Coordinates of C-alpha atoms in Angstrom, one line a residue:
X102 CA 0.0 0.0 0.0
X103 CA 2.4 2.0 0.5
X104 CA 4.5 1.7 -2.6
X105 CA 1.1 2.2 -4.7
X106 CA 0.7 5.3 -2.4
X107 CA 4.3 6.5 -3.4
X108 CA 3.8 6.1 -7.0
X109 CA 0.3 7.8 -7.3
X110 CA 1.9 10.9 -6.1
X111 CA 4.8 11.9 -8.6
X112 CA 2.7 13.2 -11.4
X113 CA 2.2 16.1 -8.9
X114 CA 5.6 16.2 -8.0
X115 CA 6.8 16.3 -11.8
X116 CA 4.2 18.9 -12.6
X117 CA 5.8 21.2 -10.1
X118 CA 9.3 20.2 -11.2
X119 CA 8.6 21.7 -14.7
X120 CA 6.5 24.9 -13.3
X121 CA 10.0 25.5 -11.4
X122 CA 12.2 25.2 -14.3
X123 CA 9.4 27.5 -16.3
X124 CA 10.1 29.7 -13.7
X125 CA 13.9 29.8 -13.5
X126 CA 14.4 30.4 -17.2
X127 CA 11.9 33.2 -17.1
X128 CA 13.7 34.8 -14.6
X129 CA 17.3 34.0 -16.0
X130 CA 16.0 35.5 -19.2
X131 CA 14.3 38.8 -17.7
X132 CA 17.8 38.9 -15.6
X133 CA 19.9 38.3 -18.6
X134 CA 17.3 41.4 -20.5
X135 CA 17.3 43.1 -17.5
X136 CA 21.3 43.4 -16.5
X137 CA 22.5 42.6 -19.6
X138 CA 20.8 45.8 -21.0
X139 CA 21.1 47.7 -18.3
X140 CA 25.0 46.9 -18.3
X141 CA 25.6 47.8 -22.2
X142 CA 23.3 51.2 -22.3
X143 CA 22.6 52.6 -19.6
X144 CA 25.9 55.1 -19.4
X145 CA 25.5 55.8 -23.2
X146 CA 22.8 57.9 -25.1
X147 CA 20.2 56.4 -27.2
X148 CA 20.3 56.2 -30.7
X149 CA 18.7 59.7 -32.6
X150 CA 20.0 61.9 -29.2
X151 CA 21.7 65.1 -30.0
X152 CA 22.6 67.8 -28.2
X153 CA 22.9 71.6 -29.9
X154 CA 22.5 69.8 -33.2
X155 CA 25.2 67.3 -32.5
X156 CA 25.0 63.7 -32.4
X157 CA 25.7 61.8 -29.4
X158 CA 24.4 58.6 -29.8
X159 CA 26.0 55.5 -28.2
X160 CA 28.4 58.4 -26.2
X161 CA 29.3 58.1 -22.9
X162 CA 29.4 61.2 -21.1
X163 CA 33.1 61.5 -21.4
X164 CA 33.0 61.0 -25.1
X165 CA 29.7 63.5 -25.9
X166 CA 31.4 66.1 -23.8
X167 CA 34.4 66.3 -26.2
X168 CA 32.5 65.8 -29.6
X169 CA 30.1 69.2 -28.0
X170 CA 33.6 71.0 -26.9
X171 CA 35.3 70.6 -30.4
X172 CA 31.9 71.8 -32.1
X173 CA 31.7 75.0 -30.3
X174 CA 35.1 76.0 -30.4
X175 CA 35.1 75.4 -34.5
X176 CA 31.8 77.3 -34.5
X177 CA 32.3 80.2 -32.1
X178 CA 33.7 83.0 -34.7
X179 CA 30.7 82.1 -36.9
X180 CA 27.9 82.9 -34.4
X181 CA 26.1 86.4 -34.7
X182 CA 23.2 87.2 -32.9
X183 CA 21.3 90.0 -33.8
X184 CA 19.1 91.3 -31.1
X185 CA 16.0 94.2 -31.8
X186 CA 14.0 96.4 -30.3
X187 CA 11.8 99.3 -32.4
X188 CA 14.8 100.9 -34.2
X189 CA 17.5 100.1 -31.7
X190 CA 20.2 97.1 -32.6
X191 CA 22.4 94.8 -30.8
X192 CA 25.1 92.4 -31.6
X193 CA 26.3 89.7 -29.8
X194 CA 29.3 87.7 -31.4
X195 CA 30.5 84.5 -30.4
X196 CA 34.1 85.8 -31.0
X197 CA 33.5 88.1 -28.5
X198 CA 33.1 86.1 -25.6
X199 CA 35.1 83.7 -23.6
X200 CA 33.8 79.8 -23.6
X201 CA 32.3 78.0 -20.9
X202 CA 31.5 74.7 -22.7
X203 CA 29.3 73.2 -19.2
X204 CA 27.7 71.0 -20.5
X205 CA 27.8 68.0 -17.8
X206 CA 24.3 68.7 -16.2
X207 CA 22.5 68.8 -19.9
X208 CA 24.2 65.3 -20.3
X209 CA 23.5 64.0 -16.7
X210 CA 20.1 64.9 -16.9
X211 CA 19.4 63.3 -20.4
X212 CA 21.0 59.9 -18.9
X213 CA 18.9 60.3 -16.1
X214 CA 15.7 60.6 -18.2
X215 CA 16.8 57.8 -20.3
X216 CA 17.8 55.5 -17.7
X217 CA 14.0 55.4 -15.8
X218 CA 13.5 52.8 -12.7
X219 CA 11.0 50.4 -15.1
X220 CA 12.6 48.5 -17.9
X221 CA 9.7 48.7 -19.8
X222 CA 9.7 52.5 -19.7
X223 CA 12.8 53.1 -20.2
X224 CA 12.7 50.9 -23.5
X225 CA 9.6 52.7 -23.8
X226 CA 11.8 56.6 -23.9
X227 CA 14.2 55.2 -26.1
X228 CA 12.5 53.9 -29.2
X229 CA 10.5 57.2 -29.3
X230 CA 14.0 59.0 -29.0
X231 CA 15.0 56.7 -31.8
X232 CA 12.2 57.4 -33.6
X233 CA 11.4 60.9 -33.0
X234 CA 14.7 62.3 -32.2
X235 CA 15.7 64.5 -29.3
X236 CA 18.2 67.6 -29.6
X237 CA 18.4 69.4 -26.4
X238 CA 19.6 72.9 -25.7
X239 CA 22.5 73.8 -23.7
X240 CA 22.0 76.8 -21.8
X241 CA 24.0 80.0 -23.2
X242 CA 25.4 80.7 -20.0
X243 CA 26.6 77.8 -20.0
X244 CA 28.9 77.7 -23.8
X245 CA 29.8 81.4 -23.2
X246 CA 31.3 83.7 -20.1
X247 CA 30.2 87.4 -20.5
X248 CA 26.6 86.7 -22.4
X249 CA 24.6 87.4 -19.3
X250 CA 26.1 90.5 -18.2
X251 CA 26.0 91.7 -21.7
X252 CA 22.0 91.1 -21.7
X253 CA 21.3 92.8 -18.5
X254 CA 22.6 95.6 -20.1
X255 CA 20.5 95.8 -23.0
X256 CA 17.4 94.6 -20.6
X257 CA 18.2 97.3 -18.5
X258 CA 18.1 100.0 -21.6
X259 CA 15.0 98.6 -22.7
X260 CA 12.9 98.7 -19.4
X261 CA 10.9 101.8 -18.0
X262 CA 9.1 101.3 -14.9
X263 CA 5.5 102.8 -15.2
X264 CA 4.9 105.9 -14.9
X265 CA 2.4 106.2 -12.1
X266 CA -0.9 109.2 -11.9
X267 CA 0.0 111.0 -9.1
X268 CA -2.1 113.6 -7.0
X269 CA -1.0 117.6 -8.3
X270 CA -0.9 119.9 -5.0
X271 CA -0.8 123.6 -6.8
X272 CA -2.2 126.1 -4.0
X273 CA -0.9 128.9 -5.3
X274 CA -4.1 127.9 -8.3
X275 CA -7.6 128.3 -8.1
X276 CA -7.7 124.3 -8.5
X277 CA -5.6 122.8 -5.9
X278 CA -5.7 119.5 -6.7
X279 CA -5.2 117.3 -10.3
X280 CA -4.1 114.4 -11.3
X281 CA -1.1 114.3 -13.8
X282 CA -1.2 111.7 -16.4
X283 CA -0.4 107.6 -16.1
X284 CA 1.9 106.1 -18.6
X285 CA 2.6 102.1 -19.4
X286 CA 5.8 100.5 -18.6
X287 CA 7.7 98.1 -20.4
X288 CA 10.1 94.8 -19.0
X289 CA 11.6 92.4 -21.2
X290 CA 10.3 89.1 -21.3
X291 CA 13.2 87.5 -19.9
X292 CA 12.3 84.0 -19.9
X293 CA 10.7 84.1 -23.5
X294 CA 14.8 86.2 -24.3
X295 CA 16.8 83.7 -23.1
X296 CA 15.0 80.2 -24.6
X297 CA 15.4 82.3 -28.0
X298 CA 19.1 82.7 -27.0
X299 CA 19.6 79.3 -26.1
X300 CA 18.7 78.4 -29.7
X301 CA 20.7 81.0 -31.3
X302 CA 24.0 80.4 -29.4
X303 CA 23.1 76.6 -29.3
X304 CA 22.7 76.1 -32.9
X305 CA 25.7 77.9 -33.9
X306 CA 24.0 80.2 -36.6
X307 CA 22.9 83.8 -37.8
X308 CA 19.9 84.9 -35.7
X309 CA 17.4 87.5 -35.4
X310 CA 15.9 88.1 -31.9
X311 CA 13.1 91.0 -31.6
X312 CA 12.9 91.3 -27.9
X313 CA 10.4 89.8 -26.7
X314 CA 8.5 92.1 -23.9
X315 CA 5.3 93.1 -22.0
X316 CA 3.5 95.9 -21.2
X317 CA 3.3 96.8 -17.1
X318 CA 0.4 98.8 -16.4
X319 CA 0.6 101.2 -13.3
X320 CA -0.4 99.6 -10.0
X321 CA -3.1 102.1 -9.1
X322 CA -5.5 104.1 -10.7
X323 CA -6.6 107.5 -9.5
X324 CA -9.6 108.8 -10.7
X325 CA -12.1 109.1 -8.1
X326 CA -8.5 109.7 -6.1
X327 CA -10.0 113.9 -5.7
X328 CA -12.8 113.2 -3.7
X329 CA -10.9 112.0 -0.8
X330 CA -9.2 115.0 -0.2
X331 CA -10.5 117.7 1.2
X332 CA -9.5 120.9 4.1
X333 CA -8.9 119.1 7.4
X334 CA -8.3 122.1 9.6
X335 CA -7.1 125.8 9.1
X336 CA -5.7 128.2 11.6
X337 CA -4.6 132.0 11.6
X338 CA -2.7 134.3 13.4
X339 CA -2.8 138.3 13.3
X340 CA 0.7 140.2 12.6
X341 CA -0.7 143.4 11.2
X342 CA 1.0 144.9 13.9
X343 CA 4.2 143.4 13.1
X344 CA 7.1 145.4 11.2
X345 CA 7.8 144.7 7.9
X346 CA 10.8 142.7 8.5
X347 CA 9.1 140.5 10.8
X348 CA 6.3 140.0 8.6
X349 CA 8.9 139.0 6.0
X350 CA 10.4 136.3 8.4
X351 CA 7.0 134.9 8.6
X352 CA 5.7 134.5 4.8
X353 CA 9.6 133.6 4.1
X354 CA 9.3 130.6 6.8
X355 CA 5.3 129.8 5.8
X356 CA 6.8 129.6 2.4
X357 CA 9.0 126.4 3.0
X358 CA 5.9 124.7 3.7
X359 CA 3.6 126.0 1.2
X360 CA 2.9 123.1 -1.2
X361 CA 4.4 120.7 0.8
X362 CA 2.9 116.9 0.6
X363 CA 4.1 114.9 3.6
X364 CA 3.5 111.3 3.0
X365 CA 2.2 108.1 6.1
X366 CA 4.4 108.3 8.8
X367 CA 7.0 110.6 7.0
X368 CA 8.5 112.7 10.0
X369 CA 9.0 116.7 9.4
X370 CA 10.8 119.4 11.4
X371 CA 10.5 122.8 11.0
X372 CA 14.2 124.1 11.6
X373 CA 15.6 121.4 8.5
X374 CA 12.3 122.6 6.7
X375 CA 13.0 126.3 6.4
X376 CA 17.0 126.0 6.9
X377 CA 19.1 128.4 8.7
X378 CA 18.4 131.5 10.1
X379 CA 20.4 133.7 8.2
X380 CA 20.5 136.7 5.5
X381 CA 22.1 135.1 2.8
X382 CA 18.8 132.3 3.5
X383 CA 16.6 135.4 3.1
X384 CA 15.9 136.2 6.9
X385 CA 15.9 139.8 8.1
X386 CA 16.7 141.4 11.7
X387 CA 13.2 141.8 13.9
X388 CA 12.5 140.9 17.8
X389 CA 13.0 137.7 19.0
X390 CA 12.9 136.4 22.5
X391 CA 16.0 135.9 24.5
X392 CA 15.9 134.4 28.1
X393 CA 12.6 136.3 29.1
X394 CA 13.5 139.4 26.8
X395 CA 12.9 140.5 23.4
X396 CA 16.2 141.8 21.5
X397 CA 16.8 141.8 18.0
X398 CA 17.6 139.0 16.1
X399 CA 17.8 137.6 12.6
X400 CA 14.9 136.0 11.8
X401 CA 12.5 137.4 14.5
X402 CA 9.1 136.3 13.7
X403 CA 9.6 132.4 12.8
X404 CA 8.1 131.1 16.0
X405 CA 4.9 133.0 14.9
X406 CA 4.9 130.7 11.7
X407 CA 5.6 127.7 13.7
X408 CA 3.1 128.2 15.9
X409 CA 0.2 128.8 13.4
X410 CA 1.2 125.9 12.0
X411 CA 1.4 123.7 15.0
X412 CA -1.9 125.3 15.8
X413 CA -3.4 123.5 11.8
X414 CA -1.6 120.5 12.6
X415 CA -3.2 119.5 16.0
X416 CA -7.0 120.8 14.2
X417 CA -6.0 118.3 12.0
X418 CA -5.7 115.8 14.3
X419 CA -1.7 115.3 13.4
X420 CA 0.5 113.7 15.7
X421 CA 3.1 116.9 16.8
X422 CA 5.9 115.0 18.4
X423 CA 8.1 118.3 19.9
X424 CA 6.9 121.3 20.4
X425 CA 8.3 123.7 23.1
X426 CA 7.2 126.7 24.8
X427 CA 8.3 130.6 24.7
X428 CA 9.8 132.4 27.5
X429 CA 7.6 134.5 27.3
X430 CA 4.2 134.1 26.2
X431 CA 2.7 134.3 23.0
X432 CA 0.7 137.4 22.3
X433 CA -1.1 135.9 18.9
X434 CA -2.6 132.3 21.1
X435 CA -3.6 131.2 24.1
X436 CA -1.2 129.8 26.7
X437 CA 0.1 126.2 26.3
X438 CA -0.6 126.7 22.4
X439 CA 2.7 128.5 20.9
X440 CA 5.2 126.5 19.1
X441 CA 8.9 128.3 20.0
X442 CA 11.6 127.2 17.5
X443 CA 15.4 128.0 17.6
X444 CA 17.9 126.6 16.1
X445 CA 19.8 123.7 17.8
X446 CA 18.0 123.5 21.0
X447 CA 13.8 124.1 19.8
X448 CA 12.1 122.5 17.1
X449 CA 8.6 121.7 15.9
X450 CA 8.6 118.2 14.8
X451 CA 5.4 116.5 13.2
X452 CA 4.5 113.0 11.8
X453 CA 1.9 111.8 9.2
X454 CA -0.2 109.7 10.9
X455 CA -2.7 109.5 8.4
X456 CA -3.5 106.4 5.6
X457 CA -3.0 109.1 3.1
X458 CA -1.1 111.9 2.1
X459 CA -1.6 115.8 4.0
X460 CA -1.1 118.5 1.7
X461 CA -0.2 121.7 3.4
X462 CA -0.8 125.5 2.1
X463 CA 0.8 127.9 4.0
X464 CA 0.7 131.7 3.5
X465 CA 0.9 135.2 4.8
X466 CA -1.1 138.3 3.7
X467 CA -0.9 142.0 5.2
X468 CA -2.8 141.5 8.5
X469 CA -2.5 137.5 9.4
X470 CA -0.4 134.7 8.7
X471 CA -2.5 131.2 7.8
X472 CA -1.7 127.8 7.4
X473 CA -3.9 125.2 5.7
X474 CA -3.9 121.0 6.1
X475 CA -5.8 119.3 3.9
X476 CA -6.1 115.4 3.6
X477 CA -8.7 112.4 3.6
X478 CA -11.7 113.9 5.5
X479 CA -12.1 113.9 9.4
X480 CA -15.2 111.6 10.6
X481 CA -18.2 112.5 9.7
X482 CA -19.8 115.2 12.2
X483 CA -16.1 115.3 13.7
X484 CA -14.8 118.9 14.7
X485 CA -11.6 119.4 16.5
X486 CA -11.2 122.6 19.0
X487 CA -8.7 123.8 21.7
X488 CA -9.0 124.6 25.1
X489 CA -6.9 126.7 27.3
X490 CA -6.6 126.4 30.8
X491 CA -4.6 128.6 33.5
X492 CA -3.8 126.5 36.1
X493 CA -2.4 129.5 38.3
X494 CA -0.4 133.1 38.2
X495 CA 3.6 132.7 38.8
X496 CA 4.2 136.1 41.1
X497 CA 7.2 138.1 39.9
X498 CA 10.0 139.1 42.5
X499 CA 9.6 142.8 42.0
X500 CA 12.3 145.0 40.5
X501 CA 16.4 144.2 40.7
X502 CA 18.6 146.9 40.6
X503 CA 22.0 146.5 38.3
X504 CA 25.0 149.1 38.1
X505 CA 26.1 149.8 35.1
X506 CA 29.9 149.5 35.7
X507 CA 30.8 148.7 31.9
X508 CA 28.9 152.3 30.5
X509 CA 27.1 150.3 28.6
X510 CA 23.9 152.3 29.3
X511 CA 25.9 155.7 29.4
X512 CA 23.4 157.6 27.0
X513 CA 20.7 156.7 29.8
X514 CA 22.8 157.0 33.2
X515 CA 26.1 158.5 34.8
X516 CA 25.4 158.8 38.0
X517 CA 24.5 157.1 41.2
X518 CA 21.1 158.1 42.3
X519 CA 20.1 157.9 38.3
X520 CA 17.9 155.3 37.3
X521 CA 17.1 153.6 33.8
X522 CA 14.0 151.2 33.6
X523 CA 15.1 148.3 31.0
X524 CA 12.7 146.1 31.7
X525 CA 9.3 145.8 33.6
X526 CA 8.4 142.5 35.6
X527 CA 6.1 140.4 34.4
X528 CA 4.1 137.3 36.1
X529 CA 4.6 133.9 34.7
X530 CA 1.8 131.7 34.3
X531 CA 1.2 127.3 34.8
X532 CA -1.1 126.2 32.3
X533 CA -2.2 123.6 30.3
X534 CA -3.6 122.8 26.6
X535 CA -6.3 120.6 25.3
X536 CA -7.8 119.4 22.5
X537 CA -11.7 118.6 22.1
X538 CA -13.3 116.0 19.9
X539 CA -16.5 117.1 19.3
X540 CA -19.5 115.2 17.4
X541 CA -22.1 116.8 15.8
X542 CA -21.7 119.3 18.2
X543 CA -22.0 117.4 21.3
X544 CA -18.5 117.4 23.0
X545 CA -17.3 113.5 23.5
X546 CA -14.1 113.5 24.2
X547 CA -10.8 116.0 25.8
X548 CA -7.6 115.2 26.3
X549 CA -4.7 117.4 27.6
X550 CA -1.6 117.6 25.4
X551 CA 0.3 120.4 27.0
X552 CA 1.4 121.4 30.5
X553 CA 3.7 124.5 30.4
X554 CA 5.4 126.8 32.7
X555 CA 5.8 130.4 31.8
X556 CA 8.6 132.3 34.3
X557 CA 8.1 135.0 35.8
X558 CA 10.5 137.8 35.0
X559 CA 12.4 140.6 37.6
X560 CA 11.9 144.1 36.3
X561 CA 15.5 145.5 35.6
X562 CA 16.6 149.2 36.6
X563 CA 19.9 150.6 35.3
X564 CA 21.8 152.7 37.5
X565 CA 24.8 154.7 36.9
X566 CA 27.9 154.3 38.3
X567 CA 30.0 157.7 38.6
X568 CA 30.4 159.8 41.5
X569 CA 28.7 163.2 41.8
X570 CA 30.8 166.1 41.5
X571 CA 31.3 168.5 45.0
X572 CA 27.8 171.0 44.2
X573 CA 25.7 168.9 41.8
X574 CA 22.6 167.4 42.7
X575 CA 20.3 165.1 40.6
X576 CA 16.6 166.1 39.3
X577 CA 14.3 163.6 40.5
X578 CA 13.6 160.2 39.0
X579 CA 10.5 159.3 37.7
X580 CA 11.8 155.4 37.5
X581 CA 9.5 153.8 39.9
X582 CA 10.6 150.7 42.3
X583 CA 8.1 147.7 42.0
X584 CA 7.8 145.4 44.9
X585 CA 7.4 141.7 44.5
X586 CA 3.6 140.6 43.3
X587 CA 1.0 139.4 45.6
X588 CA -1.4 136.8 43.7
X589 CA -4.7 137.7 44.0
X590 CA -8.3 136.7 42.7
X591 CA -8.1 139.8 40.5
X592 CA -5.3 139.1 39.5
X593 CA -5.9 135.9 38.0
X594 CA -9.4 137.7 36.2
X595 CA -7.1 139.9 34.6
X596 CA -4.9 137.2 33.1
X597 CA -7.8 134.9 31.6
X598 CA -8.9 138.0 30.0
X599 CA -5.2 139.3 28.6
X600 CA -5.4 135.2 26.9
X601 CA -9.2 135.3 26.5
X602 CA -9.7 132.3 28.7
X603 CA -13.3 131.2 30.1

C-alpha cells in the first residue's frame, strides 16, 4: 500500500518540477534582458540623441562632452546674434566672448531621463528617441562667459518702470488739486529672451531676436483719487502789527511749507524745513525772545509761523511729536498753544499719521499769517477745537537793581542816584492745553496735550555808576521801584482775559 501510495503521487511532484524550471528560465531570461541591457546602455545615449544639433548617440558622457567641446570652439567666430528692439540694434558675437562649454548637467540629466527605474519605460523613452529624435539645448550661460552681463545691459536699456498718476498739489491755483497723467511701462520678457538665445548660441547660426517684452500697467488708478481729499483744519494768526521785516520772516518761513505733501508716517521738522536763520537764506533782523526778553535777532518772527502751523496740525488731528514753549508768552494764542523754534535747541517736529497723504498750504497776507492741512476727510460730524486752561499766576520778584559799571547804558545814566527802567516785571503763568473731539456738536471727548510753565521775569533798573561832583545834585527820577507781586483773585481775572480764557 504504501509503494502504490508512493507512486500515485509523482505526477504532482513532476508537474511542479517543470513549473520551477518554467520559472527559472523566465527569470534568468528577464535577468539576462534586464542586466545585460542595463549593463551595455545605460551610461550611453540612445540612438537619434543630439545635443545643440550634434549627435551623441551610443556616447558616454566622457566621449559626448568632447564631440560638443570641439563643435563649439570650430563654431564660435561664426555665431552672430542679432538682437532688436523698435529701431535700436544689438550684436552679440560669439568671437566676442570667452567659452564655458558646461555641458555636464544637460548630459547628466538626459541619462537620467533615459535610464527610468521600469525596464519597460525606459525601453519605452528610447524607441520614441529613436524614432522621434531629441536635440536638447545647452543653456547660453553655460557655452559662453560674459553673455549674461552683456543682456542685463540691454534689458536694462529697454525697461521703463511705469509711470504712475499721481495727485497735483498747486495752492498757489484756483484748483488745488489734479491728477497728472499715467503712462505704461515696459520689461523684457526675460524668460521668453533667453530660450530664444539658447537656440541662437546653441545652434551655432545667424539669428534675429526682436525682444520679446510686455506691457506693465501702473499699479493704481486714481480717478475718483480727488474726492478723498479735502480741508482738514485751518488756523490764523494776526501780525498786522508786526514790522515789515518780521512780517517778512513769517511769509519767508510759511513759504518752505507751502505746497508741501508729507507722506504716512513721514517725520518733518521745521528748523531742516525752512533752513538756517540767516541773510544770505533770506531772513531779516526783527525781535525775537532771549531768556525772558525781546532783543533783536535775525529772523525774529519764525516762531509765529511755527506756531500757526502747530496750531493747523493739531486741528487736523496730526500727531506733533516736539513742540516747546516761549519764554515769554505768545501774544497771537492762548497759553500752552505756541510752538517756539530755535535753532539747535527748539524745534517743531510732526509726523503723518494718516493712511494718506496731508497737503499743506501755507501763506501770509498784510494782517495774518494762515496755514492750511488738507487730507482724507475727518469723521463724519467730527470737529476738533482747543481749550486753554490757567492752572495759576507765577508772582514776579519785584524790581532788581543793576550798576552799570561797563557804561554800557551811558546815553541813559552817569550817576549814582540815576535810574534807567530796561525792563518791567512780568508774572509767569502754569497752564495747560487741550484738545476737544466734538461730534455733531455734542462734545465727547478732551484730552490734555500740554502742560507748560511760563517764568516769571524781575523788572531791571539801570543805574549809573560815577560819583557826583562837589555841588551837583540830581533832578528827580520818575523810574518807579516795584515790589514783589502778591497773587490775588483779581489778579488771575485779569490774566484769563489778557489770553481770552473762560
Amino acid at each position: 500500500m504504501k509503494v502504490k501510495e508512493k507512486a500515485k503521487s509523482n505526477p504532482s511532484s513532476i508537474i511542479w518540477l517543470i513549473v520551477v524550471c518554467f520559472i527559472a528560465v523566465g527569470l534568468l531570461l528577464f535577468c539576462q534582458f534586464y542586466f545585460g541591457d542595463s549593463g551595455l546602455n545605460a551610461s550611453r545615449f540612445a540612438q537619434n540623441t543630439k545635443v545643440n544639433g550634434v549627435d551623441v548617440s551610443g556616447l558616454n558622457i566622457s566621449e559626448a562632452e568632447a564631440k560638443l567641446s570641439k563643435d563649439l570652439i570650430d563654431n564660435k567666430e561664426s555665431i552672430v546674434v542679432t538682437l532688436k528692439n523698435g529701431d535700436k540694434t544689438w550684436q552679440l558675437n560669439g568671437s566676442d566672448f570667452e567659452i564655458v562649454g558646461n555641458f555636464s548637467p544637460v548630459l547628466e540629466n538626459l541619462l537620467r531621463n533615459k535610464n527610468a527605474d521600469n525596464i519597460f519605460e525606459r525601453k519605452k523613452i528610447e524607441n520614441e528617441i529613436k524614432n522621434n529624435g531629441l536635440n536638447v539645448i545647452v543653456p547660453y550661460q553655460d557655452l559662453y562667459g560674459g553673455v549674461d552681463e552683456k543682456i542685463d545691459s540691454i534689458v536694462s536699456e529697454i525697461n521703463r518702470e511705469p509711470v504712475e498718476a499721481k495727485i497735483v498739489f498747486n495752492p498757489q491755483d484756483k484748483q488745488m488739486f489734479s491728477i497728472s497723467q499715467s503712462e505704461n511701462g515696459v520689461m523684457v520678457d526675460r524668460i521668453a529672451l533667453d530660450e530664444a538665445l539658447n537656440e541662437a548660441f546653441g545652434n551655432g547660426d545667424n539669428y534675429v531676436i526682436n525682444i520679446p517684452f510686455v506691457e506693465v500697467s501702473p499699479k493704481e488708478a486714481l480717478e475718483n483719487a480727488l474726492d478723498k481729499i479735502t480741508m482738514r483744519s485751518s488756523f490764523s494768526t494776526d501780525y498786522s502789527k508786526s514790522t515789515e521785516n518780521r512780517k517778512s520772516n513769517i511769509k519767508k518761513a510759511l513759504s518752505s511749507f507751502n505746497g508741501m505733501i508729507v507722506e504716512p508716517d513721514q517725520e518733518v521738522s521745521f528748523n531742516a524745513t525752512t533752513g538756517p536763520r540767516t541773510a544770505e537764506n533770506g531772513y531779516k533782523d526783527a525781535k525775537i525772545i532771549f531768556n525772558g526778553s525781546y532783543v533783536s535777532g535775525k529772523g525774529g518772527g519764525v516762531c509765529q509761523a511755527s506756531t500757526t502751523l502747530y496750531n493747523a496740525l493739531i486741528r487736523a488731528d496730526i500727531d506733533v511729536l516736539k513742540v516747546c514753549h516761549h519764554t515769554l508768552p505768545a501774544s497771537y494764542v492762548p497759553l500752552s498753544f505756541d510752538a517756539m523754534v530755535s535753532e539747535g535747541y527748539a524745534d517743531l517736529v510732526f509726523k503723518n499719521n494718516l493712511d494718506m497723504p496731508i497737503y499743506i498750504k501755507a501763506y501770509g497776507d498784510e494782517k495774518n499769517a494762515i496755514v492750511e492741512i488738507y487730507g482724507q476727510p475727518l469723521d463724519d460730524g467730527l470737529e476738533i477745537k482747543t481749550r486753554s486752561e490757567l492752572v495759576k499766576v507765577i508772582p514776579h520778584g519785584g524790581d532788581k537793581i543793576i550798576t552799570d559799571n561797563s557804561g554800557e547804558y551811558s546815553n541813559k545814566v552817569i550817576y549814582k542816584g540815576e535810574y534807567y527802567r530796561l525792563k518791567y516785571p512780568q508774572e509767569g503763568y502754569e497752564s495747560r492745553g487741550y484738545l476737544q473731539y466734538f461730534k455733531n456738536g455734542v462734545l465727547v471727548e478732551e484730552k490734555e496735550i500740554r502742560h507748560d510753565s511760563y517764568p516769571a521775569q524781575n523788572g531791571i533798573i539801570v543805574e549809573g555808576s560815577g560819583t557826583l561832583e562837589e555841588g551837583m545834585t540830581l533832578p528827580a527820577s520818575n523810574v518807579k521801584y516795584l515790589s514783589p507781586q502778591k497773587v490775588t483773585k483779581e489778579t488771575t481775572e485779569n490774566a484769563k482775559r489778557r489770553f481770552n480764557i473762560i
